[in-house]
């Protein structure tokens, strides 16, 4: 089992920045992915950014050039630095962890609210 705890959400004005953090604990296997999804009201959950244990990354087109993802594997942490925030970035952001061995399994955090508004 893996537990994920997010922090760092809040209210920010358009053009501002926020940094989300996610702490993982429990039994983790490699290879694995850690990253962030988000879900806005009335919309499906979508991938924002992911980073594999080998440091490969993927970003949603809507956040490329504005968001960066990083990991501290020694601390089992993943971070999402969000710059130039827009009102359309408003959503609940969920941290996730996925391992592929011994079988593929996903774990989710409880979510943290990000609101971009003036």
mmCIF file of N, CA, C and O in Angstrom, residues 3-94:
data_model
loop_
_atom_site.group_PDB
_atom_site.id
_atom_site.type_symbol
_atom_site.label_atom_id
_atom_site.label_comp_id
_atom_site.label_asym_id
_atom_site.label_seq_id
_atom_site.Cartn_x
_atom_site.Cartn_y
_atom_site.Cartn_z
ATOM 1 N N UNK A 3 0.524 5.528 0.479
ATOM 2 C CA UNK A 3 -0.297 6.666 0.879
ATOM 3 C C UNK A 3 0.321 7.941 0.307
ATOM 4 O O UNK A 3 1.551 8.090 0.296
ATOM 5 N N UNK A 4 -0.552 8.817 -0.166
ATOM 6 C CA UNK A 4 -0.110 10.071 -0.784
ATOM 7 C C UNK A 4 -0.798 11.236 -0.085
ATOM 8 O O UNK A 4 -2.025 11.213 0.098
ATOM 9 N N UNK A 5 -0.031 12.250 0.269
ATOM 10 C CA UNK A 5 -0.578 13.430 0.932
ATOM 11 C C UNK A 5 -0.102 14.667 0.186
ATOM 12 O O UNK A 5 1.107 14.916 0.084
ATOM 13 N N UNK A 6 -1.063 15.426 -0.343
ATOM 14 C CA UNK A 6 -0.741 16.646 -1.082
ATOM 15 C C UNK A 6 -0.776 17.862 -0.161
ATOM 16 O O UNK A 6 -1.488 17.868 0.846
ATOM 17 N N UNK A 7 -0.068 18.886 -0.569
ATOM 18 C CA UNK A 7 -0.124 20.177 0.107
ATOM 19 C C UNK A 7 0.241 21.261 -0.894
ATOM 20 O O UNK A 7 0.813 20.976 -1.956
ATOM 21 N N UNK A 8 -0.120 22.501 -0.548
ATOM 22 C CA UNK A 8 0.313 23.636 -1.357
ATOM 23 C C UNK A 8 -0.756 24.306 -2.188
ATOM 24 O O UNK A 8 -0.483 25.301 -2.863
ATOM 25 N N UNK A 9 -1.959 23.783 -2.191
ATOM 26 C CA UNK A 9 -3.028 24.433 -2.952
ATOM 27 C C UNK A 9 -3.465 25.731 -2.300
ATOM 28 O O UNK A 9 -3.010 26.095 -1.217
ATOM 29 N N UNK A 10 -4.347 26.436 -2.992
ATOM 30 C CA UNK A 10 -4.856 27.681 -2.436
ATOM 31 C C UNK A 10 -5.419 28.584 -3.500
ATOM 32 O O UNK A 10 -5.644 28.174 -4.641
ATOM 33 N N UNK A 11 -5.609 29.840 -3.103
ATOM 34 C CA UNK A 11 -6.144 30.858 -3.997
ATOM 35 C C UNK A 11 -5.007 31.741 -4.481
ATOM 36 O O UNK A 11 -4.187 32.212 -3.681
ATOM 37 N N UNK A 12 -4.952 31.969 -5.782
ATOM 38 C CA UNK A 12 -3.900 32.803 -6.360
ATOM 39 C C UNK A 12 -4.500 33.629 -7.486
ATOM 40 O O UNK A 12 -5.461 33.204 -8.139
ATOM 41 N N UNK A 13 -3.935 34.805 -7.704
ATOM 42 C CA UNK A 13 -4.414 35.660 -8.789
ATOM 43 C C UNK A 13 -3.877 35.187 -10.121
ATOM 44 O O UNK A 13 -2.814 34.532 -10.181
ATOM 45 N N UNK A 14 -4.579 35.488 -11.189
ATOM 46 C CA UNK A 14 -4.050 35.150 -12.519
ATOM 47 C C UNK A 14 -2.642 35.706 -12.707
ATOM 48 O O UNK A 14 -2.359 36.844 -12.302
ATOM 49 N N UNK A 15 -1.789 34.882 -13.299
ATOM 50 C CA UNK A 15 -0.392 35.255 -13.479
ATOM 51 C C UNK A 15 0.500 34.860 -12.325
ATOM 52 O O UNK A 15 1.730 34.951 -12.434
ATOM 53 N N UNK A 16 -0.095 34.422 -11.242
ATOM 54 C CA UNK A 16 0.673 34.035 -10.063
ATOM 55 C C UNK A 16 1.224 32.625 -10.153
ATOM 56 O O UNK A 16 1.076 31.937 -11.171
ATOM 57 N N UNK A 17 1.841 32.208 -9.061
ATOM 58 C CA UNK A 17 2.483 30.897 -8.995
ATOM 59 C C UNK A 17 2.069 30.163 -7.733
ATOM 60 O O UNK A 17 1.754 30.782 -6.716
ATOM 61 N N UNK A 18 2.090 28.851 -7.835
ATOM 62 C CA UNK A 18 1.895 27.964 -6.693
ATOM 63 C C UNK A 18 2.790 26.758 -6.877
ATOM 64 O O UNK A 18 3.085 26.363 -8.021
ATOM 65 N N UNK A 19 3.166 26.168 -5.759
ATOM 66 C CA UNK A 19 3.928 24.924 -5.789
ATOM 67 C C UNK A 19 3.181 23.886 -4.976
ATOM 68 O O UNK A 19 2.942 24.077 -3.783
ATOM 69 N N UNK A 20 2.833 22.793 -5.659
ATOM 70 C CA UNK A 20 2.192 21.665 -4.990
ATOM 71 C C UNK A 20 3.247 20.636 -4.614
ATOM 72 O O UNK A 20 4.197 20.404 -5.367
ATOM 73 N N UNK A 21 3.044 20.028 -3.452
ATOM 74 C CA UNK A 21 3.932 18.965 -2.988
ATOM 75 C C UNK A 21 3.114 17.730 -2.687
ATOM 76 O O UNK A 21 1.939 17.821 -2.301
ATOM 77 N N UNK A 22 3.728 16.590 -2.868
ATOM 78 C CA UNK A 22 3.063 15.319 -2.559
ATOM 79 C C UNK A 22 4.083 14.404 -1.910
ATOM 80 O O UNK A 22 5.156 14.152 -2.488
ATOM 81 N N UNK A 23 3.732 13.923 -0.739
ATOM 82 C CA UNK A 23 4.594 13.001 -0.006
ATOM 83 C C UNK A 23 4.021 11.603 -0.087
ATOM 84 O O UNK A 23 2.840 11.395 0.229
ATOM 85 N N UNK A 24 4.837 10.667 -0.505
ATOM 86 C CA UNK A 24 4.426 9.271 -0.601
ATOM 87 C C UNK A 24 5.050 8.479 0.538
ATOM 88 O O UNK A 24 6.182 8.723 0.944
ATOM 89 N N UNK A 25 4.296 7.514 1.024
ATOM 90 C CA UNK A 25 4.815 6.617 2.042
ATOM 91 C C UNK A 25 4.256 5.228 1.782
ATOM 92 O O UNK A 25 3.232 5.066 1.138
ATOM 93 N N UNK A 26 4.955 4.228 2.304
ATOM 94 C CA UNK A 26 4.531 2.858 2.095
ATOM 95 C C UNK A 26 5.526 2.103 1.240
ATOM 96 O O UNK A 26 6.655 2.540 1.040
ATOM 97 N N UNK A 27 5.091 0.997 0.715
ATOM 98 C CA UNK A 27 5.962 0.139 -0.085
ATOM 99 C C UNK A 27 5.889 0.558 -1.547
ATOM 100 O O UNK A 27 4.839 0.430 -2.174
ATOM 101 N N UNK A 28 7.005 1.045 -2.057
ATOM 102 C CA UNK A 28 7.061 1.521 -3.431
ATOM 103 C C UNK A 28 7.991 0.644 -4.246
ATOM 104 O O UNK A 28 9.027 0.194 -3.758
ATOM 105 N N UNK A 29 7.603 0.403 -5.494
ATOM 106 C CA UNK A 29 8.387 -0.429 -6.400
ATOM 107 C C UNK A 29 8.845 0.401 -7.584
ATOM 108 O O UNK A 29 8.218 1.384 -7.971
ATOM 109 N N UNK A 30 9.933 -0.020 -8.170
ATOM 110 C CA UNK A 30 10.413 0.569 -9.420
ATOM 111 C C UNK A 30 10.295 -0.471 -10.524
ATOM 112 O O UNK A 30 10.424 -1.668 -10.276
ATOM 113 N N UNK A 31 9.997 -0.030 -11.746
ATOM 114 C CA UNK A 31 9.794 1.368 -12.143
ATOM 115 C C UNK A 31 8.436 1.900 -11.693
ATOM 116 O O UNK A 31 7.521 1.135 -11.402
ATOM 117 N N UNK A 32 8.327 3.191 -11.628
ATOM 118 C CA UNK A 32 7.064 3.790 -11.218
ATOM 119 C C UNK A 32 6.909 5.167 -11.841
ATOM 120 O O UNK A 32 7.866 5.730 -12.391
ATOM 121 N N UNK A 33 5.715 5.660 -11.783
ATOM 122 C CA UNK A 33 5.397 7.021 -12.200
ATOM 123 C C UNK A 33 4.839 7.759 -11.002
ATOM 124 O O UNK A 33 4.111 7.185 -10.185
ATOM 125 N N UNK A 34 5.134 9.033 -10.924
ATOM 126 C CA UNK A 34 4.444 9.925 -10.004
ATOM 127 C C UNK A 34 4.057 11.168 -10.771
ATOM 128 O O UNK A 34 4.757 11.568 -11.716
ATOM 129 N N UNK A 35 2.965 11.758 -10.378
ATOM 130 C CA UNK A 35 2.543 12.947 -11.098
ATOM 131 C C UNK A 35 1.251 13.510 -10.565
ATOM 132 O O UNK A 35 0.860 13.236 -9.420
ATOM 133 N N UNK A 36 0.619 14.291 -11.439
ATOM 134 C CA UNK A 36 -0.552 15.059 -11.037
ATOM 135 C C UNK A 36 -1.640 14.993 -12.108
ATOM 136 O O UNK A 36 -1.361 15.154 -13.293
ATOM 137 N N UNK A 37 -2.844 14.774 -11.640
ATOM 138 C CA UNK A 37 -4.040 14.957 -12.446
ATOM 139 C C UNK A 37 -4.817 16.124 -11.849
ATOM 140 O O UNK A 37 -4.564 16.536 -10.719
ATOM 141 N N UNK A 38 -5.773 16.624 -12.598
ATOM 142 C CA UNK A 38 -6.674 17.631 -12.070
ATOM 143 C C UNK A 38 -8.079 17.393 -12.582
ATOM 144 O O UNK A 38 -8.271 16.797 -13.642
ATOM 145 N N UNK A 39 -9.028 17.895 -11.819
ATOM 146 C CA UNK A 39 -10.427 17.775 -12.212
ATOM 147 C C UNK A 39 -11.148 19.065 -11.868
ATOM 148 O O UNK A 39 -11.221 19.449 -10.696
ATOM 149 N N UNK A 40 -11.647 19.712 -12.908
ATOM 150 C CA UNK A 40 -12.441 20.921 -12.735
ATOM 151 C C UNK A 40 -13.909 20.537 -12.653
ATOM 152 O O UNK A 40 -14.311 19.468 -13.135
ATOM 153 N N UNK A 41 -14.742 21.392 -12.068
ATOM 154 C CA UNK A 41 -16.169 21.071 -11.947
ATOM 155 C C UNK A 41 -16.798 20.779 -13.304
ATOM 156 O O UNK A 41 -16.618 21.533 -14.266
ATOM 157 N N UNK A 42 -17.496 19.656 -13.383
ATOM 158 C CA UNK A 42 -18.176 19.288 -14.610
ATOM 159 C C UNK A 42 -17.284 18.732 -15.693
ATOM 160 O O UNK A 42 -17.752 18.486 -16.816
ATOM 161 N N UNK A 43 -16.013 18.516 -15.386
ATOM 162 C CA UNK A 43 -15.078 18.001 -16.393
ATOM 163 C C UNK A 43 -14.451 16.693 -15.914
ATOM 164 O O UNK A 43 -14.448 16.383 -14.728
ATOM 165 N N UNK A 44 -13.902 15.972 -16.872
ATOM 166 C CA UNK A 44 -13.217 14.727 -16.536
ATOM 167 C C UNK A 44 -11.856 15.013 -15.933
ATOM 168 O O UNK A 44 -11.245 16.055 -16.206
ATOM 169 N N UNK A 45 -11.393 14.068 -15.132
ATOM 170 C CA UNK A 45 -10.045 14.183 -14.594
ATOM 171 C C UNK A 45 -9.052 14.070 -15.743
ATOM 172 O O UNK A 45 -9.183 13.201 -16.616
ATOM 173 N N UNK A 46 -8.046 14.939 -15.759
ATOM 174 C CA UNK A 46 -7.067 14.935 -16.835
ATOM 175 C C UNK A 46 -5.654 14.944 -16.271
ATOM 176 O O UNK A 46 -5.392 15.508 -15.212
ATOM 177 N N UNK A 47 -4.763 14.329 -17.027
ATOM 178 C CA UNK A 47 -3.350 14.325 -16.650
ATOM 179 C C UNK A 47 -2.772 15.726 -16.836
ATOM 180 O O UNK A 47 -2.934 16.343 -17.886
ATOM 181 N N UNK A 48 -2.086 16.206 -15.819
ATOM 182 C CA UNK A 48 -1.393 17.490 -15.896
ATOM 183 C C UNK A 48 0.083 17.261 -16.213
ATOM 184 O O UNK A 48 0.626 17.832 -17.150
ATOM 185 N N UNK A 49 0.732 16.416 -15.426
ATOM 186 C CA UNK A 49 2.152 16.147 -15.618
ATOM 187 C C UNK A 49 2.507 14.858 -14.906
ATOM 188 O O UNK A 49 1.909 14.518 -13.886
ATOM 189 N N UNK A 50 3.491 14.158 -15.462
ATOM 190 C CA UNK A 50 3.978 12.934 -14.836
ATOM 191 C C UNK A 50 5.489 12.868 -15.012
ATOM 192 O O UNK A 50 6.059 13.436 -15.950
ATOM 193 N N UNK A 51 6.110 12.159 -14.088
ATOM 194 C CA UNK A 51 7.531 11.891 -14.195
ATOM 195 C C UNK A 51 7.778 10.457 -13.803
ATOM 196 O O UNK A 51 7.344 10.007 -12.730
ATOM 197 N N UNK A 52 8.450 9.723 -14.664
ATOM 198 C CA UNK A 52 8.800 8.358 -14.363
ATOM 199 C C UNK A 52 10.012 8.286 -13.436
ATOM 200 O O UNK A 52 10.732 9.275 -13.246
ATOM 201 N N UNK A 53 10.241 7.114 -12.880
ATOM 202 C CA UNK A 53 11.389 6.939 -11.994
ATOM 203 C C UNK A 53 12.697 7.105 -12.752
ATOM 204 O O UNK A 53 13.727 7.367 -12.134
ATOM 205 N N UNK A 54 12.642 7.015 -14.081
ATOM 206 C CA UNK A 54 13.808 7.285 -14.904
ATOM 207 C C UNK A 54 13.894 8.717 -15.368
ATOM 208 O O UNK A 54 14.757 9.059 -16.177
ATOM 209 N N UNK A 55 13.018 9.566 -14.843
ATOM 210 C CA UNK A 55 13.008 11.014 -15.074
ATOM 211 C C UNK A 55 12.379 11.434 -16.398
ATOM 212 O O UNK A 55 12.464 12.605 -16.763
ATOM 213 N N UNK A 56 11.736 10.514 -17.102
ATOM 214 C CA UNK A 56 10.984 10.942 -18.283
ATOM 215 C C UNK A 56 9.759 11.721 -17.832
ATOM 216 O O UNK A 56 9.199 11.460 -16.759
ATOM 217 N N UNK A 57 9.337 12.689 -18.650
ATOM 218 C CA UNK A 57 8.207 13.524 -18.270
ATOM 219 C C UNK A 57 7.194 13.642 -19.410
ATOM 220 O O UNK A 57 7.535 13.497 -20.588
ATOM 221 N N UNK A 58 5.966 13.921 -19.023
ATOM 222 C CA UNK A 58 4.906 14.264 -19.965
ATOM 223 C C UNK A 58 4.076 15.376 -19.346
ATOM 224 O O UNK A 58 3.880 15.393 -18.124
ATOM 225 N N UNK A 59 3.614 16.277 -20.197
ATOM 226 C CA UNK A 59 2.785 17.385 -19.740
ATOM 227 C C UNK A 59 1.556 17.520 -20.630
ATOM 228 O O UNK A 59 1.624 17.259 -21.838
ATOM 229 N N UNK A 60 0.473 17.972 -20.043
ATOM 230 C CA UNK A 60 -0.678 18.352 -20.854
ATOM 231 C C UNK A 60 -0.282 19.552 -21.714
ATOM 232 O O UNK A 60 0.480 20.424 -21.268
ATOM 233 N N UNK A 61 -0.793 19.608 -22.919
ATOM 234 C CA UNK A 61 -0.455 20.716 -23.812
ATOM 235 C C UNK A 61 -0.801 22.061 -23.177
ATOM 236 O O UNK A 61 -0.086 23.053 -23.376
ATOM 237 N N UNK A 62 -1.862 22.083 -22.411
ATOM 238 C CA UNK A 62 -2.338 23.341 -21.835
ATOM 239 C C UNK A 62 -1.403 23.914 -20.770
ATOM 240 O O UNK A 62 -1.530 25.092 -20.412
ATOM 241 N N UNK A 63 -0.470 23.106 -20.262
ATOM 242 C CA UNK A 63 0.415 23.597 -19.198
ATOM 243 C C UNK A 63 1.879 23.647 -19.632
ATOM 244 O O UNK A 63 2.726 24.110 -18.859
ATOM 245 N N UNK A 64 2.171 23.186 -20.817
ATOM 246 C CA UNK A 64 3.562 23.194 -21.279
ATOM 247 C C UNK A 64 4.123 24.611 -21.282
ATOM 248 O O UNK A 64 3.464 25.545 -21.729
ATOM 249 N N UNK A 65 5.334 24.731 -20.761
ATOM 250 C CA UNK A 65 5.981 26.033 -20.679
ATOM 251 C C UNK A 65 5.606 26.824 -19.439
ATOM 252 O O UNK A 65 6.232 27.846 -19.146
ATOM 253 N N UNK A 66 4.602 26.366 -18.710
ATOM 254 C CA UNK A 66 4.179 27.077 -17.491
ATOM 255 C C UNK A 66 4.398 26.235 -16.233
ATOM 256 O O UNK A 66 4.693 26.776 -15.162
ATOM 257 N N UNK A 67 4.213 24.935 -16.347
ATOM 258 C CA UNK A 67 4.333 24.031 -15.200
ATOM 259 C C UNK A 67 5.590 23.188 -15.344
ATOM 260 O O UNK A 67 5.965 22.799 -16.457
ATOM 261 N N UNK A 68 6.212 22.900 -14.230
ATOM 262 C CA UNK A 68 7.312 21.938 -14.207
ATOM 263 C C UNK A 68 7.055 20.920 -13.103
ATOM 264 O O UNK A 68 6.398 21.221 -12.105
ATOM 265 N N UNK A 69 7.581 19.725 -13.317
ATOM 266 C CA UNK A 69 7.434 18.645 -12.342
ATOM 267 C C UNK A 69 8.815 18.182 -11.925
ATOM 268 O O UNK A 69 9.740 18.153 -12.737
ATOM 269 N N UNK A 70 8.944 17.839 -10.662
ATOM 270 C CA UNK A 70 10.224 17.324 -10.170
ATOM 271 C C UNK A 70 9.955 16.284 -9.098
ATOM 272 O O UNK A 70 8.863 16.240 -8.513
ATOM 273 N N UNK A 71 10.957 15.456 -8.882
ATOM 274 C CA UNK A 71 10.859 14.415 -7.860
ATOM 275 C C UNK A 71 12.097 14.431 -6.990
ATOM 276 O O UNK A 71 13.203 14.755 -7.464
ATOM 277 N N UNK A 72 11.901 14.061 -5.750
ATOM 278 C CA UNK A 72 13.008 13.782 -4.840
ATOM 279 C C UNK A 72 12.795 12.339 -4.404
ATOM 280 O O UNK A 72 12.023 12.063 -3.485
ATOM 281 N N UNK A 73 13.445 11.421 -5.103
ATOM 282 C CA UNK A 73 13.196 10.005 -4.830
ATOM 283 C C UNK A 73 13.662 9.588 -3.441
ATOM 284 O O UNK A 73 13.076 8.692 -2.834
ATOM 285 N N UNK A 74 14.690 10.239 -2.945
ATOM 286 C CA UNK A 74 15.189 9.902 -1.603
ATOM 287 C C UNK A 74 14.130 10.200 -0.537
ATOM 288 O O UNK A 74 14.055 9.515 0.492
ATOM 289 N N UNK A 75 13.309 11.231 -0.806
ATOM 290 C CA UNK A 75 12.259 11.616 0.139
ATOM 291 C C UNK A 75 10.880 11.125 -0.293
ATOM 292 O O UNK A 75 9.888 11.404 0.382
ATOM 293 N N UNK A 76 10.807 10.448 -1.437
ATOM 294 C CA UNK A 76 9.526 9.981 -1.990
ATOM 295 C C UNK A 76 8.554 11.141 -2.151
ATOM 296 O O UNK A 76 7.384 11.064 -1.747
ATOM 297 N N UNK A 77 9.060 12.221 -2.745
ATOM 298 C CA UNK A 77 8.258 13.426 -2.945
ATOM 299 C C UNK A 77 8.158 13.722 -4.435
ATOM 300 O O UNK A 77 9.089 13.466 -5.201
ATOM 301 N N UNK A 78 7.039 14.335 -4.812
ATOM 302 C CA UNK A 78 6.888 14.872 -6.150
ATOM 303 C C UNK A 78 6.311 16.282 -6.012
ATOM 304 O O UNK A 78 5.496 16.542 -5.129
ATOM 305 N N UNK A 79 6.779 17.172 -6.888
ATOM 306 C CA UNK A 79 6.394 18.572 -6.812
ATOM 307 C C UNK A 79 5.851 19.030 -8.163
ATOM 308 O O UNK A 79 6.279 18.558 -9.219
ATOM 309 N N UNK A 80 4.940 19.973 -8.103
ATOM 310 C CA UNK A 80 4.435 20.604 -9.317
ATOM 311 C C UNK A 80 4.555 22.113 -9.134
ATOM 312 O O UNK A 80 3.861 22.689 -8.292
ATOM 313 N N UNK A 81 5.453 22.723 -9.880
ATOM 314 C CA UNK A 81 5.608 24.164 -9.868
ATOM 315 C C UNK A 81 4.727 24.740 -10.958
ATOM 316 O O UNK A 81 4.902 24.419 -12.134
ATOM 317 N N UNK A 82 3.800 25.583 -10.557
ATOM 318 C CA UNK A 82 2.834 26.146 -11.499
ATOM 319 C C UNK A 82 3.045 27.653 -11.594
ATOM 320 O O UNK A 82 2.882 28.366 -10.599
ATOM 321 N N UNK A 83 3.420 28.119 -12.766
ATOM 322 C CA UNK A 83 3.658 29.536 -13.009
ATOM 323 C C UNK A 83 2.656 30.058 -14.032
ATOM 324 O O UNK A 83 2.031 29.279 -14.758
ATOM 325 N N UNK A 84 2.533 31.364 -14.078
ATOM 326 C CA UNK A 84 1.633 32.019 -15.039
ATOM 327 C C UNK A 84 0.247 31.384 -15.010
ATOM 328 O O UNK A 84 -0.332 31.048 -16.043
ATOM 329 N N UNK A 85 -0.267 31.230 -13.829
ATOM 330 C CA UNK A 85 -1.548 30.539 -13.662
ATOM 331 C C UNK A 85 -2.690 31.309 -14.299
ATOM 332 O O UNK A 85 -2.702 32.557 -14.306
ATOM 333 N N UNK A 86 -3.631 30.545 -14.833
ATOM 334 C CA UNK A 86 -4.795 31.095 -15.510
ATOM 335 C C UNK A 86 -6.065 30.629 -14.801
ATOM 336 O O UNK A 86 -6.066 29.582 -14.153
ATOM 337 N N UNK A 87 -7.153 31.355 -14.961
ATOM 338 C CA UNK A 87 -8.406 30.897 -14.331
ATOM 339 C C UNK A 87 -8.787 29.479 -14.747
ATOM 340 O O UNK A 87 -9.360 28.731 -13.930
ATOM 341 N N UNK A 88 -8.451 29.092 -15.961
ATOM 342 C CA UNK A 88 -8.787 27.737 -16.408
ATOM 343 C C UNK A 88 -7.946 26.648 -15.757
ATOM 344 O O UNK A 88 -8.201 25.460 -15.972
ATOM 345 N N UNK A 89 -6.955 27.044 -14.978
ATOM 346 C CA UNK A 89 -6.199 26.062 -14.194
ATOM 347 C C UNK A 89 -6.911 25.715 -12.885
ATOM 348 O O UNK A 89 -6.467 24.814 -12.162
ATOM 349 N N UNK A 90 -7.991 26.406 -12.595
ATOM 350 C CA UNK A 90 -8.740 26.124 -11.378
ATOM 351 C C UNK A 90 -9.288 24.707 -11.409
ATOM 352 O O UNK A 90 -9.964 24.305 -12.351
ATOM 353 N N UNK A 91 -8.972 23.939 -10.371
ATOM 354 C CA UNK A 91 -9.373 22.538 -10.302
ATOM 355 C C UNK A 91 -8.910 21.955 -8.974
ATOM 356 O O UNK A 91 -8.141 22.581 -8.236
ATOM 357 N N UNK A 92 -9.371 20.752 -8.705
ATOM 358 C CA UNK A 92 -8.774 19.956 -7.635
ATOM 359 C C UNK A 92 -7.636 19.163 -8.253
ATOM 360 O O UNK A 92 -7.828 18.485 -9.273
ATOM 361 N N UNK A 93 -6.469 19.275 -7.673
ATOM 362 C CA UNK A 93 -5.276 18.596 -8.174
ATOM 363 C C UNK A 93 -5.001 17.360 -7.317
ATOM 364 O O UNK A 93 -4.943 17.450 -6.088
ATOM 365 N N UNK A 94 -4.824 16.241 -8.004
ATOM 366 C CA UNK A 94 -4.613 14.962 -7.341
ATOM 367 C C UNK A 94 -3.214 14.442 -7.665
ATOM 368 O O UNK A 94 -2.837 14.344 -8.835
#
